[in-house]
mmCIF file of C-alpha atoms in Angstrom:
data_model
loop_
_atom_site.group_PDB
_atom_site.id
_atom_site.type_symbol
_atom_site.label_atom_id
_atom_site.label_comp_id
_atom_site.label_asym_id
_atom_site.label_seq_id
_atom_site.Cartn_x
_atom_site.Cartn_y
_atom_site.Cartn_z
ATOM 1 C CA MET A 1 36.561 129.297 88.385
ATOM 2 C CA ALA A 2 39.914 127.430 88.924
ATOM 3 C CA LEU A 3 38.326 125.795 91.948
ATOM 4 C CA ILE A 4 35.527 124.453 89.840
ATOM 5 C CA LEU A 5 38.021 123.167 87.163
ATOM 6 C CA PHE A 6 39.959 121.458 89.945
ATOM 7 C CA TYR A 7 37.073 119.684 91.376
ATOM 8 C CA ILE A 8 35.982 118.444 87.925
ATOM 9 C CA THR A 9 39.684 117.362 87.065
ATOM 10 C CA SER A 10 40.046 115.639 90.368
ATOM 11 C CA ALA A 11 36.974 113.580 90.129
ATOM 12 C CA VAL A 12 38.131 112.570 86.441
ATOM 13 C CA ALA A 13 41.587 111.578 88.019
ATOM 14 C CA ILE A 14 40.085 109.454 91.024
ATOM 15 C CA PHE A 15 37.593 107.827 88.759
ATOM 16 C CA ALA A 16 40.090 106.974 85.973
ATOM 17 C CA THR A 17 42.434 105.615 88.549
ATOM 18 C CA VAL A 18 39.726 103.411 90.260
ATOM 19 C CA MET A 19 38.597 102.214 86.914
ATOM 20 C CA MET A 20 42.309 101.490 86.080
ATOM 21 C CA ILE A 21 42.904 99.396 89.184
ATOM 22 C CA THR A 22 39.633 97.306 88.678
ATOM 23 C CA ARG A 23 40.253 96.570 85.005
ATOM 24 C CA LEU A 24 40.998 92.788 84.326
ATOM 25 C CA ASN A 25 42.192 93.529 80.807
ATOM 26 C CA ALA A 26 45.921 95.336 80.908
ATOM 27 C CA VAL A 27 44.983 97.424 78.046
ATOM 28 C CA HIS A 28 41.663 98.634 79.307
ATOM 29 C CA GLY A 29 43.706 99.567 82.491
ATOM 30 C CA LEU A 30 46.328 101.407 80.259
ATOM 31 C CA LEU A 31 43.668 103.513 78.703
ATOM 32 C CA TYR A 32 42.276 104.991 82.105
ATOM 33 C CA LEU A 33 45.797 105.151 83.299
ATOM 34 C CA ILE A 34 46.532 107.639 80.333
ATOM 35 C CA LEU A 35 43.415 109.488 81.386
ATOM 36 C CA SER A 36 44.439 109.648 84.836
ATOM 37 C CA LEU A 37 47.859 111.150 83.797
ATOM 38 C CA LEU A 38 46.292 113.530 81.588
ATOM 39 C CA ALA A 39 43.820 114.727 84.233
ATOM 40 C CA VAL A 40 46.894 115.207 86.818
ATOM 41 C CA GLY A 41 48.468 117.316 83.747
ATOM 42 C CA VAL A 42 45.544 119.536 83.705
ATOM 43 C CA ILE A 43 45.574 119.806 87.506
ATOM 44 C CA PHE A 44 49.541 120.933 87.006
ATOM 45 C CA PHE A 45 48.347 123.560 84.489
ATOM 46 C CA LEU A 46 45.608 124.691 86.982
ATOM 47 C CA LEU A 47 48.375 124.992 89.784
ATOM 48 C CA GLY A 48 50.462 127.230 87.405
ATOM 49 C CA ALA A 49 52.966 124.728 86.963
ATOM 50 C CA HIS A 50 52.844 124.730 82.969
ATOM 51 C CA PHE A 51 56.364 123.257 82.298
ATOM 52 C CA ALA A 52 55.462 120.261 84.422
ATOM 53 C CA ALA A 53 52.095 119.949 82.787
ATOM 54 C CA VAL A 54 53.731 119.745 79.220
ATOM 55 C CA LEU A 55 56.334 117.283 80.563
ATOM 56 C CA GLU A 56 53.618 115.064 82.189
ATOM 57 C CA VAL A 57 51.746 114.811 78.915
ATOM 58 C CA ILE A 58 54.682 114.423 76.898
ATOM 59 C CA ILE A 59 56.852 111.958 78.991
ATOM 60 C CA TYR A 60 54.413 110.473 81.121
ATOM 61 C CA ALA A 61 51.404 110.131 79.030
ATOM 62 C CA GLY A 62 53.524 109.842 75.849
ATOM 63 C CA ALA A 63 56.737 108.161 76.198
ATOM 64 C CA ILE A 64 56.329 105.970 79.398
ATOM 65 C CA MET A 65 52.904 104.727 78.186
ATOM 66 C CA VAL A 66 54.259 103.826 74.822
ATOM 67 C CA LEU A 67 56.542 101.578 76.798
ATOM 68 C CA PHE A 68 53.671 99.756 78.488
ATOM 69 C CA VAL A 69 51.856 99.323 75.234
ATOM 70 C CA PHE A 70 54.881 97.762 73.521
ATOM 71 C CA VAL A 71 55.270 95.318 76.533
ATOM 72 C CA ILE A 72 51.749 94.501 76.496
ATOM 73 C CA MET A 73 51.565 93.703 72.699
ATOM 74 C CA MET A 74 54.776 91.679 72.883
ATOM 75 C CA LEU A 75 53.442 89.432 75.630
ATOM 76 C CA ASN A 76 50.225 88.641 73.503
ATOM 77 C CA GLN A 77 50.225 85.200 72.148
ATOM 78 C CA GLY A 78 49.392 85.425 68.485
ATOM 79 C CA GLN A 79 46.275 83.053 68.404
ATOM 80 C CA LYS A 80 44.171 84.861 70.985
ATOM 81 C CA THR A 81 45.150 88.433 69.496
ATOM 82 C CA ILE A 82 42.570 88.507 66.903
ATOM 83 C CA GLU A 83 39.742 87.958 69.203
ATOM 84 C CA GLN A 84 41.166 90.337 71.751
ATOM 85 C CA GLU A 85 41.281 92.831 68.850
ATOM 86 C CA ARG A 86 37.763 92.411 67.992
ATOM 87 C CA ALA A 87 36.767 92.621 71.767
ATOM 88 C CA TRP A 88 38.713 95.823 72.110
ATOM 89 C CA LEU A 89 36.797 97.522 69.225
ATOM 90 C CA GLN A 90 33.522 97.246 71.152
ATOM 91 C CA PRO A 91 31.967 100.443 72.029
ATOM 92 C CA GLY A 92 31.822 99.771 75.700
ATOM 93 C CA ILE A 93 35.440 99.590 76.029
ATOM 94 C CA TRP A 94 36.659 102.872 74.579
ATOM 95 C CA ILE A 95 33.504 105.020 75.326
ATOM 96 C CA GLY A 96 34.496 105.563 79.069
ATOM 97 C CA PRO A 97 37.915 106.824 78.274
ATOM 98 C CA SER A 98 36.562 108.931 75.450
ATOM 99 C CA VAL A 99 33.891 110.679 77.613
ATOM 100 C CA LEU A 100 36.885 111.278 80.269
ATOM 101 C CA ALA A 101 39.154 112.731 77.502
ATOM 102 C CA LEU A 102 36.140 114.790 76.363
ATOM 103 C CA ILE A 103 35.712 116.364 79.769
ATOM 104 C CA LEU A 104 39.369 117.226 79.982
ATOM 105 C CA PHE A 105 39.502 118.656 76.446
ATOM 106 C CA VAL A 106 36.182 121.004 77.337
ATOM 107 C CA GLU A 107 38.124 122.109 80.492
ATOM 108 C CA MET A 108 41.034 122.970 78.153
ATOM 109 C CA LEU A 109 38.615 124.861 75.867
ATOM 110 C CA VAL A 110 37.179 127.000 78.784
ATOM 111 C CA ILE A 111 40.416 127.971 79.887
ATOM 112 C CA VAL A 112 41.490 129.080 76.553
ATOM 113 C CA VAL A 113 38.263 130.860 76.005
ATOM 114 C CA LEU A 114 38.711 132.637 79.376
ATOM 115 C CA GLY A 115 42.073 133.850 78.196
ATOM 116 C CA GLY A 116 44.536 131.341 79.192
ATOM 117 C CA ASN A 117 44.703 131.379 83.007
ATOM 118 C CA ALA A 118 41.317 130.908 84.544
ATOM 119 C CA GLY A 119 42.567 132.283 87.924
ATOM 120 C CA THR A 120 45.130 129.695 88.224
ATOM 121 C CA GLY A 121 47.709 129.658 90.877
ATOM 122 C CA HIS A 122 51.176 131.443 91.189
ATOM 123 C CA ILE A 123 52.799 130.770 87.699
ATOM 124 C CA VAL A 124 56.283 129.258 87.868
ATOM 125 C CA ASN A 125 57.433 129.488 84.445
ATOM 126 C CA SER A 126 60.098 127.415 82.766
ATOM 127 C CA LYS A 127 62.726 129.970 82.934
ATOM 128 C CA GLN A 128 62.638 130.107 86.672
ATOM 129 C CA VAL A 129 62.847 126.027 86.610
ATOM 130 C CA GLY A 130 65.727 126.188 84.212
ATOM 131 C CA ILE A 131 67.560 128.630 86.061
ATOM 132 C CA ALA A 132 67.087 126.698 89.230
ATOM 133 C CA LEU A 133 67.823 123.412 87.325
ATOM 134 C CA TYR A 134 71.296 124.505 86.323
ATOM 135 C CA GLY A 135 72.223 126.508 89.508
ATOM 136 C CA PRO A 136 71.628 124.786 92.896
ATOM 137 C CA TYR A 137 70.285 121.552 91.450
ATOM 138 C CA LEU A 138 73.289 120.915 89.143
ATOM 139 C CA LEU A 139 74.444 117.777 91.212
ATOM 140 C CA ALA A 140 70.859 116.628 91.108
ATOM 141 C CA VAL A 141 70.926 116.723 87.267
ATOM 142 C CA GLU A 142 74.106 114.757 87.104
ATOM 143 C CA LEU A 143 72.895 112.296 89.359
ATOM 144 C CA ALA A 144 69.671 111.854 87.154
ATOM 145 C CA SER A 145 71.479 111.413 84.223
ATOM 146 C CA MET A 146 73.596 108.767 85.734
ATOM 147 C CA LEU A 147 70.263 107.174 87.095
ATOM 148 C CA LEU A 148 69.040 107.284 83.418
ATOM 149 C CA LEU A 149 72.310 105.569 82.132
ATOM 150 C CA ALA A 150 72.006 102.776 84.679
ATOM 151 C CA GLY A 151 68.303 102.266 83.672
ATOM 152 C CA LEU A 152 69.223 102.265 79.903
ATOM 153 C CA VAL A 153 71.958 99.634 80.518
ATOM 154 C CA GLY A 154 69.565 97.588 82.675
ATOM 155 C CA ALA A 155 66.975 97.598 80.243
ATOM 156 C CA TYR A 156 68.984 96.608 77.428
ATOM 157 C CA HIS A 157 70.622 93.950 79.418
ATOM 158 C CA LEU A 158 67.050 92.631 80.416
ATOM 159 C CA GLY A 159 65.593 93.112 77.082
ATOM 160 C CA LYS A 160 67.501 90.599 75.432
ATOM 161 C CA PRO A 161 65.368 87.933 73.898
ATOM 162 C CA MET A 162 66.234 85.294 76.559
ATOM 163 C CA LEU A 163 68.672 85.289 79.262
ATOM 164 C CA LYS A 164 70.616 81.864 79.698
ATOM 165 C CA ALA A 165 69.174 80.122 82.658
ATOM 166 C CA THR A 166 71.886 79.942 85.217
ATOM 167 C CA LYS A 167 70.388 77.470 87.347
ATOM 168 C CA PRO A 168 67.707 74.721 86.840
ATOM 169 C CA GLY A 169 64.023 75.471 87.341
ATOM 170 C CA GLY A 170 63.005 77.773 84.700
ATOM 171 C CA ASN A 171 60.628 76.458 82.050
ATOM 172 C CA SER A 172 62.460 78.038 79.326
ATOM 173 C CA MET B 1 46.258 134.931 94.623
ATOM 174 C CA ASN B 2 46.112 131.181 94.621
ATOM 175 C CA GLY B 3 42.904 129.889 93.492
ATOM 176 C CA ILE B 4 43.232 126.505 94.773
ATOM 177 C CA PRO B 5 43.867 125.693 98.432
ATOM 178 C CA MET B 6 46.942 123.621 99.244
ATOM 179 C CA GLU B 7 44.899 121.082 101.299
ATOM 180 C CA LEU B 8 42.628 120.234 98.314
ATOM 181 C CA GLY B 9 45.650 119.561 96.140
ATOM 182 C CA LEU B 10 47.353 117.369 98.945
ATOM 183 C CA SER B 11 44.110 115.624 99.574
ATOM 184 C CA LEU B 12 43.866 114.535 96.008
ATOM 185 C CA SER B 13 47.655 113.543 95.924
ATOM 186 C CA ALA B 14 47.036 111.331 99.029
ATOM 187 C CA VAL B 15 43.772 109.611 97.558
ATOM 188 C CA LEU B 16 45.802 109.044 94.132
ATOM 189 C CA PHE B 17 48.846 107.520 96.303
ATOM 190 C CA VAL B 18 46.455 105.286 98.259
ATOM 191 C CA LEU B 19 44.617 104.136 95.299
ATOM 192 C CA GLY B 20 47.951 103.234 93.688
ATOM 193 C CA LEU B 21 48.973 101.439 96.879
ATOM 194 C CA ILE B 22 45.546 99.543 96.813
ATOM 195 C CA GLY B 23 46.376 98.527 93.257
ATOM 196 C CA VAL B 24 50.080 97.389 94.149
ATOM 197 C CA MET B 25 48.636 95.376 96.816
ATOM 198 C CA VAL B 26 45.526 93.869 95.129
ATOM 199 C CA ARG B 27 46.442 93.001 91.599
ATOM 200 C CA ARG B 28 48.886 89.994 90.897
ATOM 201 C CA ASN B 29 49.513 90.927 87.227
ATOM 202 C CA LEU B 30 52.962 92.269 86.993
ATOM 203 C CA ILE B 31 52.009 94.902 84.416
ATOM 204 C CA MET B 32 49.134 96.198 86.459
ATOM 205 C CA ILE B 33 51.427 96.325 89.573
ATOM 206 C CA LEU B 34 53.980 98.659 87.303
ATOM 207 C CA MET B 35 51.099 100.732 86.263
ATOM 208 C CA SER B 36 50.104 101.172 89.808
ATOM 209 C CA LEU B 37 53.444 101.965 90.843
ATOM 210 C CA GLU B 38 53.118 104.895 88.178
ATOM 211 C CA VAL B 39 50.001 106.168 89.737
ATOM 212 C CA MET B 40 51.957 106.378 93.065
ATOM 213 C CA LEU B 41 54.941 108.081 91.641
ATOM 214 C CA ASN B 42 52.613 110.357 89.882
ATOM 215 C CA ALA B 43 50.607 111.234 93.080
ATOM 216 C CA THR B 44 54.070 112.067 94.747
ATOM 217 C CA GLY B 45 54.849 114.336 91.985
ATOM 218 C CA LEU B 46 51.577 116.064 92.308
ATOM 219 C CA ALA B 47 52.340 116.641 96.091
ATOM 220 C CA PHE B 48 55.741 118.260 95.054
ATOM 221 C CA ILE B 49 53.997 120.543 92.465
ATOM 222 C CA VAL B 50 51.143 121.675 94.896
ATOM 223 C CA ALA B 51 53.747 122.803 97.571
ATOM 224 C CA GLY B 52 55.917 124.541 94.815
ATOM 225 C CA SER B 53 52.779 126.289 93.716
ATOM 226 C CA ARG B 54 51.946 127.253 97.292
ATOM 227 C CA TRP B 55 55.384 128.880 97.950
ATOM 228 C CA GLY B 56 55.861 129.995 94.258
ATOM 229 C CA GLN B 57 59.226 128.529 94.149
ATOM 230 C CA ALA B 58 60.531 126.406 91.103
ATOM 231 C CA ASP B 59 61.973 123.597 93.376
ATOM 232 C CA GLY B 60 58.681 121.753 93.252
ATOM 233 C CA GLN B 61 58.752 121.377 89.477
ATOM 234 C CA ILE B 62 62.476 120.373 89.855
ATOM 235 C CA MET B 63 61.596 117.562 92.224
ATOM 236 C CA PHE B 64 58.799 116.588 89.779
ATOM 237 C CA LEU B 65 61.415 116.461 86.964
ATOM 238 C CA LEU B 66 63.718 114.179 89.092
ATOM 239 C CA ILE B 67 60.470 111.905 89.976
ATOM 240 C CA LEU B 68 59.919 111.646 86.101
ATOM 241 C CA THR B 69 63.421 110.560 85.564
ATOM 242 C CA LEU B 70 63.094 107.872 88.239
ATOM 243 C CA ALA B 71 59.702 106.762 86.728
ATOM 244 C CA ALA B 72 61.361 106.668 83.321
ATOM 245 C CA ALA B 73 64.145 104.451 84.550
ATOM 246 C CA GLU B 74 61.930 102.455 86.848
ATOM 247 C CA VAL B 75 59.713 101.308 84.029
ATOM 248 C CA GLY B 76 62.481 100.357 81.628
ATOM 249 C CA VAL B 77 64.006 98.056 84.036
ATOM 250 C CA GLY B 78 60.602 96.909 85.414
ATOM 251 C CA LEU B 79 59.126 95.957 81.915
ATOM 252 C CA GLY B 80 62.486 94.334 81.148
ATOM 253 C CA LEU B 81 62.006 92.309 84.152
ATOM 254 C CA ALA B 82 58.489 91.618 83.526
ATOM 255 C CA LEU B 83 59.558 90.312 79.976
ATOM 256 C CA GLN B 84 62.151 87.881 81.362
ATOM 257 C CA ILE B 85 59.856 86.591 83.944
ATOM 258 C CA PHE B 86 57.173 85.984 81.031
ATOM 259 C CA HIS B 87 59.726 84.113 79.069
ATOM 260 C CA ARG B 88 60.695 81.991 81.809
ATOM 261 C CA PHE B 89 57.608 81.270 83.636
ATOM 262 C CA ARG B 90 55.192 81.800 80.649
ATOM 263 C CA THR B 91 52.834 83.863 83.033
ATOM 264 C CA LEU B 92 52.755 87.278 84.386
ATOM 265 C CA ASP B 93 51.401 86.061 87.807
ATOM 266 C CA ALA B 94 53.428 87.772 90.441
ATOM 267 C CA ASP B 95 52.724 84.805 92.965
ATOM 268 C CA SER B 96 54.495 82.253 90.547
ATOM 269 C CA VAL B 97 57.875 83.678 90.879
ATOM 270 C CA ASN B 98 58.382 82.524 94.645
ATOM 271 C CA GLU B 99 61.251 80.203 93.747
ATOM 272 C CA MET B 100 63.299 81.887 96.836
ATOM 273 C CA GLN B 101 60.896 80.303 99.254
ATOM 274 C CA GLY B 102 61.113 83.484 101.399
#
């Protein structure tokens, strides 16, 4: 049972990724990228890594994709935006991601109906992950926190409205 | 016990990674390049999860957590760079930023 679900989810993930790298519009690609990440999250669940599946949905498909949406919306020039919005609401644009999301939703329903684990792999629960995270991997956690701090400072510096051009050649 | 063979999971991970690599090489839009990078990082995390599930250890998920941290930091800095490039060059074409003449 888990194998069938795995095949379906893999097909969804690969199809969504191919659609993502072939879209011309960045927002259309973003929709398919979110579907690809959600499909990989379902695969994490099927592999028994429930904690990673939750993190995949919350952080990847939630937080990081919101960053992409913000930047894409910030880079839109105002005049073209209205026609773009009208074009994005055409059924042909959102029908593909909706069908893929529906497939994933049906899979989750099947898993829930079958009692929560559809013969999934060895379940590594979040307690084991937490114990290992703050035991042997404590140094890695500290390094990750420093990496996040560096990313925060860098993003704050780069996200200023406009850096002063230190050399000629920039158009701004 | 494990319903999904490890080879299938690793194959899916490899396919997704190659798709992301193709995206990075083919696309010229900086936003699309960053999104393809996300796909590649995600495929790497999938490989770690598959290995962790195969041996029933928590290490795979911990490596996935670290990859998640890396991806978050990378997206923050990368999107900030994309914003600066757009403000300076009025385009997101990666080929237009070749002032170093390398």
